[in-house]
PDB file of C-alpha atoms in Angstrom:
ATOM      1  CA  MET A  11      20.763 -10.659  25.057  1.00 71.00           C
ATOM      2  CA  ASN A  12      24.246  -8.802  25.288  1.00 86.00           C
ATOM      3  CA  HIS A  13      25.936 -12.105  24.095  1.00 92.00           C
ATOM      4  CA  LEU A  14      24.921 -11.368  21.036  1.00 94.00           C
ATOM      5  CA  GLU A  15      25.827  -7.957  20.552  1.00 95.00           C
ATOM      6  CA  GLU A  16      28.688  -6.465  17.860  1.00 96.00           C
ATOM      7  CA  LYS A  17      30.415  -3.566  19.076  1.00 96.00           C
ATOM      8  CA  PHE A  18      31.571  -0.606  16.786  1.00 96.00           C
ATOM      9  CA  VAL A  19      35.293  -0.199  16.879  1.00 97.00           C
ATOM     10  CA  SER A  20      35.862   2.034  13.324  1.00 97.00           C
ATOM     11  CA  ARG A  21      34.189   3.077  10.163  1.00 98.00           C
ATOM     12  CA  LYS A  22      35.279   3.627   6.558  1.00 98.00           C
ATOM     13  CA  GLU A  23      33.339   5.953   4.204  1.00 97.00           C
ATOM     14  CA  ILE A  24      32.680   4.118   0.902  1.00 97.00           C
ATOM     15  CA  PHE A  25      30.033   6.060  -0.652  1.00 97.00           C
ATOM     16  CA  ASP A  26      27.973   9.126  -0.006  1.00 95.00           C
ATOM     17  CA  GLY A  27      24.850   9.513  -2.544  1.00 92.00           C
ATOM     18  CA  LYS A  28      21.693  11.286  -2.639  1.00 87.00           C
ATOM     19  CA  VAL A  29      19.813   8.409  -0.806  1.00 84.00           C
ATOM     20  CA  LEU A  30      22.176   6.057   0.418  1.00 87.00           C
ATOM     21  CA  HIS A  31      25.417   6.527   2.270  1.00 95.00           C
ATOM     22  CA  VAL A  32      27.531   3.591   2.192  1.00 97.00           C
ATOM     23  CA  VAL A  33      30.271   2.540   4.994  1.00 97.00           C
ATOM     24  CA  CYS A  34      32.359  -0.460   6.139  1.00 97.00           C
ATOM     25  CA  ASP A  35      32.570  -0.724   9.910  1.00 97.00           C
ATOM     26  CA  THR A  36      34.634  -2.917  11.796  1.00 97.00           C
ATOM     27  CA  ILE A  37      33.284  -4.490  14.702  1.00 97.00           C
ATOM     28  CA  GLU A  38      33.861  -6.793  17.441  1.00 96.00           C
ATOM     29  CA  LEU A  39      32.106 -10.116  17.394  1.00 96.00           C
ATOM     30  CA  PRO A  40      30.882 -11.869  20.630  1.00 95.00           C
ATOM     31  CA  ASN A  41      33.791 -13.750  20.935  1.00 95.00           C
ATOM     32  CA  GLY A  42      36.330 -10.954  20.696  1.00 94.00           C
ATOM     33  CA  LYS A  43      37.179 -11.470  17.418  1.00 96.00           C
ATOM     34  CA  GLU A  44      37.090  -8.363  14.775  1.00 97.00           C
ATOM     35  CA  ALA A  45      35.083  -8.525  11.363  1.00 97.00           C
ATOM     36  CA  THR A  46      33.720  -6.211   8.923  1.00 97.00           C
ATOM     37  CA  ARG A  47      30.265  -5.117   8.185  1.00 97.00           C
ATOM     38  CA  GLU A  48      29.357  -2.956   4.945  1.00 97.00           C
ATOM     39  CA  ILE A  49      26.050  -1.169   5.381  1.00 97.00           C
ATOM     40  CA  CYS A  50      23.983   1.458   3.861  1.00 96.00           C
ATOM     41  CA  LEU A  51      22.445   4.014   6.133  1.00 95.00           C
ATOM     42  CA  HIS A  52      19.290   5.459   5.201  1.00 94.00           C
ATOM     43  CA  ASN A  53      17.333   8.103   6.632  1.00 94.00           C
ATOM     44  CA  GLY A  54      13.948   5.925   6.466  1.00 95.00           C
ATOM     45  CA  ALA A  55      10.938   6.377   4.773  1.00 97.00           C
ATOM     46  CA  VAL A  56       7.121   6.123   4.983  1.00 98.00           C
ATOM     47  CA  ALA A  57       4.397   4.040   3.100  1.00 98.00           C
ATOM     48  CA  VAL A  58       0.539   4.553   3.045  1.00 98.00           C
ATOM     49  CA  ILE A  59      -2.064   2.266   2.216  1.00 98.00           C
ATOM     50  CA  PRO A  60      -5.089   4.460   1.425  1.00 98.00           C
ATOM     51  CA  VAL A  61      -8.542   2.680   1.724  1.00 98.00           C
ATOM     52  CA  LEU A  62     -11.754   4.194   0.328  1.00 98.00           C
ATOM     53  CA  PRO A  63     -14.907   3.642   2.161  1.00 96.00           C
ATOM     54  CA  ASP A  64     -16.223   0.934  -0.553  1.00 97.00           C
ATOM     55  CA  GLY A  65     -12.951  -0.996  -0.028  1.00 97.00           C
ATOM     56  CA  ARG A  66     -10.849   0.235  -2.771  1.00 98.00           C
ATOM     57  CA  VAL A  67      -7.297   0.956  -2.247  1.00 98.00           C
ATOM     58  CA  ILE A  68      -5.144   3.652  -4.190  1.00 98.00           C
ATOM     59  CA  MET A  69      -2.364   1.843  -5.851  1.00 98.00           C
ATOM     60  CA  GLU A  70       0.678   3.188  -7.872  1.00 97.00           C
ATOM     61  CA  ARG A  71       2.271   1.295 -11.044  1.00 97.00           C
ATOM     62  CA  GLN A  72       6.075   2.661 -11.136  1.00 95.00           C
ATOM     63  CA  TYR A  73       9.241   1.512 -13.081  1.00 95.00           C
ATOM     64  CA  ARG A  74      11.578   0.165 -10.568  1.00 95.00           C
ATOM     65  CA  TYR A  75      15.168   0.698 -12.436  1.00 95.00           C
ATOM     66  CA  ALA A  76      16.640  -1.783  -9.724  1.00 94.00           C
ATOM     67  CA  HIS A  77      14.757  -4.875 -10.750  1.00 96.00           C
ATOM     68  CA  GLY A  78      13.907  -3.863 -14.527  1.00 96.00           C
ATOM     69  CA  ALA A  79      10.304  -3.894 -13.790  1.00 96.00           C
ATOM     70  CA  VAL A  80       6.976  -2.013 -13.460  1.00 97.00           C
ATOM     71  CA  MET A  81       5.765  -2.755  -9.936  1.00 97.00           C
ATOM     72  CA  LEU A  82       2.563  -2.208  -7.912  1.00 98.00           C
ATOM     73  CA  GLU A  83       3.067  -0.576  -4.666  1.00 98.00           C
ATOM     74  CA  ILE A  84       1.172   1.408  -2.019  1.00 98.00           C
ATOM     75  CA  PRO A  85       2.148   5.415  -1.999  1.00 97.00           C
ATOM     76  CA  ALA A  86       5.655   5.600  -0.508  1.00 97.00           C
ATOM     77  CA  GLY A  87       8.586   7.927  -0.243  1.00 95.00           C
ATOM     78  CA  LYS A  88      11.710   8.661   1.821  1.00 95.00           C
ATOM     79  CA  LEU A  89      11.952  10.851   4.647  1.00 96.00           C
ATOM     80  CA  ASP A  90      13.542  14.358   3.689  1.00 92.00           C
ATOM     81  CA  SER A  91      15.703  13.999   6.826  1.00 91.00           C
ATOM     82  CA  ALA A  92      16.407  11.852   9.805  1.00 88.00           C
ATOM     83  CA  ASP A  93      14.598  14.033  11.931  1.00 93.00           C
ATOM     84  CA  GLU A  94      11.141  14.293   9.835  1.00 96.00           C
ATOM     85  CA  ILE A  95       8.271  13.389  11.665  1.00 97.00           C
ATOM     86  CA  PRO A  96       7.294  10.136   9.583  1.00 98.00           C
ATOM     87  CA  LEU A  97       3.206  11.080  10.090  1.00 98.00           C
ATOM     88  CA  GLU A  98       3.878  14.494   8.193  1.00 97.00           C
ATOM     89  CA  ALA A  99       6.264  12.514   5.713  1.00 97.00           C
ATOM     90  CA  ALA A 100       3.554  10.121   5.162  1.00 98.00           C
ATOM     91  CA  ALA A 101       0.764  12.727   4.301  1.00 97.00           C
ATOM     92  CA  ARG A 102       2.997  14.505   1.954  1.00 96.00           C
ATOM     93  CA  GLU A 103       3.579  11.634   0.208  1.00 96.00           C
ATOM     94  CA  LEU A 104       0.168  10.638   0.044  1.00 97.00           C
ATOM     95  CA  ARG A 105      -1.011  13.910  -1.291  1.00 96.00           C
ATOM     96  CA  GLU A 106       1.992  14.677  -3.755  1.00 94.00           C
ATOM     97  CA  GLU A 107       1.649  10.877  -5.559  1.00 95.00           C
ATOM     98  CA  THR A 108      -1.960  10.698  -5.274  1.00 96.00           C
ATOM     99  CA  GLY A 109      -3.515  14.036  -4.585  1.00 96.00           C
ATOM    100  CA  ALA A 110      -5.315  12.414  -1.620  1.00 97.00           C
ATOM    101  CA  LEU A 111      -5.683  13.906   1.931  1.00 97.00           C
ATOM    102  CA  ALA A 112      -6.345  11.686   4.835  1.00 97.00           C
ATOM    103  CA  GLY A 113      -8.876  12.732   7.615  1.00 97.00           C
ATOM    104  CA  LYS A 114      -7.750   9.574   9.599  1.00 98.00           C
ATOM    105  CA  MET A 115      -4.091   7.786   9.640  1.00 98.00           C
ATOM    106  CA  THR A 116      -3.830   4.833  11.600  1.00 97.00           C
ATOM    107  CA  TYR A 117      -0.098   3.703  12.449  1.00 98.00           C
ATOM    108  CA  LEU A 118       0.444  -0.001  11.357  1.00 98.00           C
ATOM    109  CA  GLY A 119       4.298  -0.357  12.587  1.00 97.00           C
ATOM    110  CA  GLU A 120       7.888  -0.456  11.349  1.00 97.00           C
ATOM    111  CA  LEU A 121       9.130  -2.261   8.450  1.00 97.00           C
ATOM    112  CA  VAL A 122      12.700  -3.419   8.279  1.00 97.00           C
ATOM    113  CA  ALA A 123      13.127  -4.792   4.916  1.00 94.00           C
ATOM    114  CA  SER A 124      16.825  -5.683   4.784  1.00 94.00           C
ATOM    115  CA  PRO A 125      18.158  -5.597   8.460  1.00 95.00           C
ATOM    116  CA  ALA A 126      21.595  -6.914   7.632  1.00 94.00           C
ATOM    117  CA  LEU A 127      22.473  -4.591   4.722  1.00 94.00           C
ATOM    118  CA  VAL A 128      20.534  -1.369   5.282  1.00 95.00           C
ATOM    119  CA  SER A 129      19.502   0.848   8.177  1.00 95.00           C
ATOM    120  CA  GLU A 130      16.202   2.056   6.655  1.00 96.00           C
ATOM    121  CA  VAL A 131      13.071   1.667   8.672  1.00 97.00           C
ATOM    122  CA  ILE A 132       9.935   2.025   6.609  1.00 98.00           C
ATOM    123  CA  HIS A 133       6.818   3.421   9.008  1.00 98.00           C
ATOM    124  CA  LEU A 134       3.417   2.064   7.658  1.00 98.00           C
ATOM    125  CA  TYR A 135       0.028   3.937   7.805  1.00 98.00           C
ATOM    126  CA  LEU A 136      -3.566   3.294   7.004  1.00 98.00           C
ATOM    127  CA  ALA A 137      -4.961   6.409   5.702  1.00 98.00           C
ATOM    128  CA  GLU A 138      -8.957   6.644   5.844  1.00 98.00           C
ATOM    129  CA  ASP A 139     -11.650   9.688   5.485  1.00 98.00           C
ATOM    130  CA  LEU A 140      -9.819  10.605   2.088  1.00 97.00           C
ATOM    131  CA  THR A 141     -10.379  13.446   0.087  1.00 96.00           C
ATOM    132  CA  PHE A 142      -8.876  14.800  -2.806  1.00 95.00           C
ATOM    133  CA  GLY A 143      -6.572  17.402  -4.438  1.00 91.00           C
ATOM    134  CA  GLU A 144      -4.111  18.169  -7.171  1.00 90.00           C
ATOM    135  CA  ARG A 145      -1.241  15.737  -7.165  1.00 91.00           C
ATOM    136  CA  GLU A 146       2.264  17.194  -7.109  1.00 88.00           C
ATOM    137  CA  LEU A 147       4.753  14.866  -8.514  1.00 86.00           C
ATOM    138  CA  ASP A 148       8.290  15.302  -8.207  1.00 84.00           C
ATOM    139  CA  GLU A 149       9.774  16.163 -11.801  1.00 87.00           C
ATOM    140  CA  ASP A 150      11.789  12.709 -11.842  1.00 87.00           C
ATOM    141  CA  GLU A 151       8.630  10.737 -10.547  1.00 86.00           C
ATOM    142  CA  PHE A 152       6.324   9.039 -13.260  1.00 92.00           C
ATOM    143  CA  LEU A 153       3.545   6.908 -11.701  1.00 93.00           C
ATOM    144  CA  ASP A 154       0.053   5.759 -12.632  1.00 94.00           C
ATOM    145  CA  VAL A 155      -2.445   5.632  -9.850  1.00 96.00           C
ATOM    146  CA  GLU A 156      -5.293   2.853  -9.944  1.00 96.00           C
ATOM    147  CA  TYR A 157      -7.953   1.737  -7.380  1.00 98.00           C
ATOM    148  CA  ILE A 158      -8.140  -2.128  -6.535  1.00 98.00           C
ATOM    149  CA  PRO A 159     -10.120  -3.445  -3.875  1.00 98.00           C
ATOM    150  CA  LEU A 160      -8.484  -4.521  -0.517  1.00 98.00           C
ATOM    151  CA  SER A 161      -9.874  -8.131  -0.779  1.00 97.00           C
ATOM    152  CA  GLU A 162      -8.500  -8.143  -4.562  1.00 98.00           C
ATOM    153  CA  LEU A 163      -4.835  -7.007  -3.334  1.00 98.00           C
ATOM    154  CA  LYS A 164      -4.612  -9.427  -0.613  1.00 98.00           C
ATOM    155  CA  GLU A 165      -5.289 -12.398  -2.985  1.00 98.00           C
ATOM    156  CA  MET A 166      -2.652 -10.840  -5.152  1.00 98.00           C
ATOM    157  CA  VAL A 167      -0.301 -10.896  -2.518  1.00 98.00           C
ATOM    158  CA  MET A 168      -1.258 -14.502  -1.178  1.00 97.00           C
ATOM    159  CA  ARG A 169      -0.706 -15.593  -4.960  1.00 98.00           C
ATOM    160  CA  GLY A 170       2.703 -13.923  -5.014  1.00 97.00           C
ATOM    161  CA  GLU A 171       1.591 -11.156  -7.611  1.00 97.00           C
ATOM    162  CA  ILE A 172       2.992  -8.343  -5.741  1.00 97.00           C
ATOM    163  CA  PRO A 173       6.641  -8.724  -4.678  1.00 96.00           C
ATOM    164  CA  ASP A 174       7.003  -5.438  -3.008  1.00 97.00           C
ATOM    165  CA  GLY A 175       7.452  -6.137   0.630  1.00 97.00           C
ATOM    166  CA  LYS A 176       5.923  -2.963   2.362  1.00 98.00           C
ATOM    167  CA  THR A 177       3.023  -3.311   0.098  1.00 98.00           C
ATOM    168  CA  GLN A 178       2.164  -6.925   1.183  1.00 98.00           C
ATOM    169  CA  ILE A 179       2.758  -6.013   4.864  1.00 98.00           C
ATOM    170  CA  ALA A 180       0.024  -3.274   4.541  1.00 98.00           C
ATOM    171  CA  VAL A 181      -2.244  -4.961   2.660  1.00 98.00           C
ATOM    172  CA  LEU A 182      -2.307  -7.748   4.984  1.00 98.00           C
ATOM    173  CA  LYS A 183      -2.058  -5.330   8.143  1.00 98.00           C
ATOM    174  CA  ALA A 184      -4.882  -3.225   7.010  1.00 98.00           C
ATOM    175  CA  SER A 185      -7.254  -6.181   5.892  1.00 97.00           C
ATOM    176  CA  GLU A 186      -7.005  -7.814   9.350  1.00 97.00           C
ATOM    177  CA  ILE A 187      -7.530  -4.173  11.154  1.00 96.00           C
ATOM    178  CA  LEU A 188     -10.652  -3.130   9.175  1.00 96.00           C
ATOM    179  CA  LYS A 189     -11.837  -7.008   8.968  1.00 94.00           C
ATOM    180  CA  ASN A 190     -11.714  -6.900  13.020  1.00 92.00           C
ATOM    181  CA  ARG A 191     -13.449  -3.347  13.229  1.00 86.00           C
TER     182      ARG A 191
END
């Protein structure tokens, strides 16, 4: 597939923030012409679908400023650094946001939600054999935890009631995995 590759020529820094680093790269197209690509560089993230033995999932409702709405999502968070181990970050986020500790974590794969603009890769996990302790929310983190049956979440995804992509994918993958056990 080398005939589709674009080659890096140079980079201009646009913005360096707490979460996003925006750059404008000059690239060489497969036909030899130059073009630019504005992209957001991101360390990556994790998302966890925690499923209880009775089939309920620990979900979160959180206000998402970029969309001006409260959204229903699975627990998730960004990697603290590019070299943080995703499994460790997933366990941390699950504990901090819900108080849950997983006895078993199954890797569900990677999600690249916006490949044309953002380098973020979200690592998805299914968490089972849960025990509970105290939540440790970040000081700027406000969310409500609720328990919803996985079967109901799947129906909500299929009806278009859950717009969050990582939640959609995790619900569908977890449903299939648990159905086939």
